[in-house]
XYZ file of C-alpha atoms in Angstrom:
113
model
C 0.321 0.212 0.583
C 1.275 3.477 -0.663
C 1.341 6.684 1.794
C -1.771 8.771 -0.532
C -4.185 5.403 0.431
C -3.381 5.079 2.957
C -3.996 9.003 4.245
C -7.422 8.353 2.570
C -8.338 5.761 5.111
C -7.095 7.297 7.636
C -8.736 10.059 6.400
C -11.944 8.665 6.118
C -11.783 5.906 8.699
C -11.530 9.770 11.141
C -13.924 11.643 9.948
C -11.948 14.696 8.466
C -11.024 16.244 5.574
C -7.941 16.431 3.719
C -8.348 21.202 5.127
C -9.165 20.098 8.999
C -6.260 17.788 9.077
C -3.737 20.628 6.339
C -4.479 22.939 9.709
C -3.722 21.104 11.984
C 0.164 19.844 10.747
C 0.124 23.458 9.261
C 1.473 22.680 5.611
C -1.133 23.455 2.797
C -3.722 21.972 2.251
C -2.484 21.232 -2.016
C 0.879 19.697 -0.916
C -1.538 17.403 1.789
C -3.456 16.723 -1.649
C -0.417 15.630 -3.114
C 0.454 13.055 -0.583
C -2.558 12.147 -0.732
C -3.224 11.954 -4.154
C 0.625 10.258 -4.523
C 2.631 12.868 -7.007
C 4.229 14.079 -4.377
C 5.799 12.549 -1.114
C 6.631 13.915 2.675
C 9.696 14.260 3.666
C 10.173 11.483 7.015
C 9.623 14.695 10.176
C 6.043 14.475 8.343
C 5.269 11.383 8.006
C 6.340 11.057 12.286
C 4.185 14.401 12.025
C 1.004 12.096 10.221
C 1.588 9.450 13.007
C 0.884 10.925 15.603
C -1.666 12.868 14.555
C -3.481 9.443 13.904
C -1.612 7.976 16.286
C 0.073 5.548 14.625
C 2.522 4.325 13.089
C 5.378 5.207 11.114
C 4.564 1.886 9.696
C 1.437 2.343 8.836
C 1.236 5.612 6.766
C 4.244 4.461 4.598
C 1.984 1.404 3.898
C 5.152 -1.636 5.516
C 1.883 -3.042 8.371
C -1.678 -2.856 7.926
C -1.511 -2.736 12.183
C -3.254 1.041 12.531
C -2.624 0.873 16.429
C 1.301 0.500 17.832
C 2.516 -2.177 19.320
C 2.557 -2.045 23.361
C 5.466 -4.182 23.461
C 7.941 -3.143 20.687
C 8.990 -6.589 18.710
C 12.834 -7.771 19.875
C 15.709 -8.694 17.450
C 13.688 -12.182 17.046
C 11.067 -11.593 16.768
C 12.011 -8.615 14.419
C 13.823 -11.117 12.425
C 11.240 -13.805 12.090
C 8.905 -11.561 10.852
C 11.513 -10.444 7.469
C 11.336 -13.563 6.757
C 8.449 -14.763 7.586
C 7.818 -11.055 4.817
C 10.518 -12.333 1.787
C 7.977 -15.255 1.663
C 6.472 -16.109 -1.307
C 2.651 -15.068 -0.698
C 2.301 -20.456 -1.423
C 4.136 -20.945 0.623
C 3.207 -18.324 3.988
C 0.641 -21.338 5.402
C 2.859 -23.889 4.733
C 5.848 -21.007 7.348
C 2.796 -20.942 9.548
C 2.109 -24.370 10.319
C 6.466 -25.112 10.465
C 6.099 -22.678 12.973
C 3.294 -23.799 14.803
C 4.085 -27.076 15.009
C 7.761 -26.139 15.846
C 5.601 -23.818 18.864
C 4.244 -27.483 20.485
C 7.793 -29.306 20.806
C 8.526 -29.226 25.208
C 5.105 -29.019 25.726
C 3.140 -31.015 27.808
C 0.333 -32.935 25.957
C -2.757 -33.579 28.654
C -4.012 -36.280 29.371
């Protein structure tokens, strides 16, 4: 997903106009419309301000994740590594990866009788 699509979704979900958002961020409506239409890319500071305004993450603004809510407990390095591996797997192989993870997660657990 791209920044423009994410911004359109956020504006719609929160029921605000581009003009209201532009005023809140103290940027021109034309500039914001450029972001929404994918004719312009916001700089990093603006992306941080957008994420803060919508109470989300910069990853969500950039379309890296579909999770709007920030994680209450951030991933550690190993978890991030697993997520990156998963993202690199072809879509048709992801169910196998998940099932393999489920099998490994059950090792060492005692069976209930």
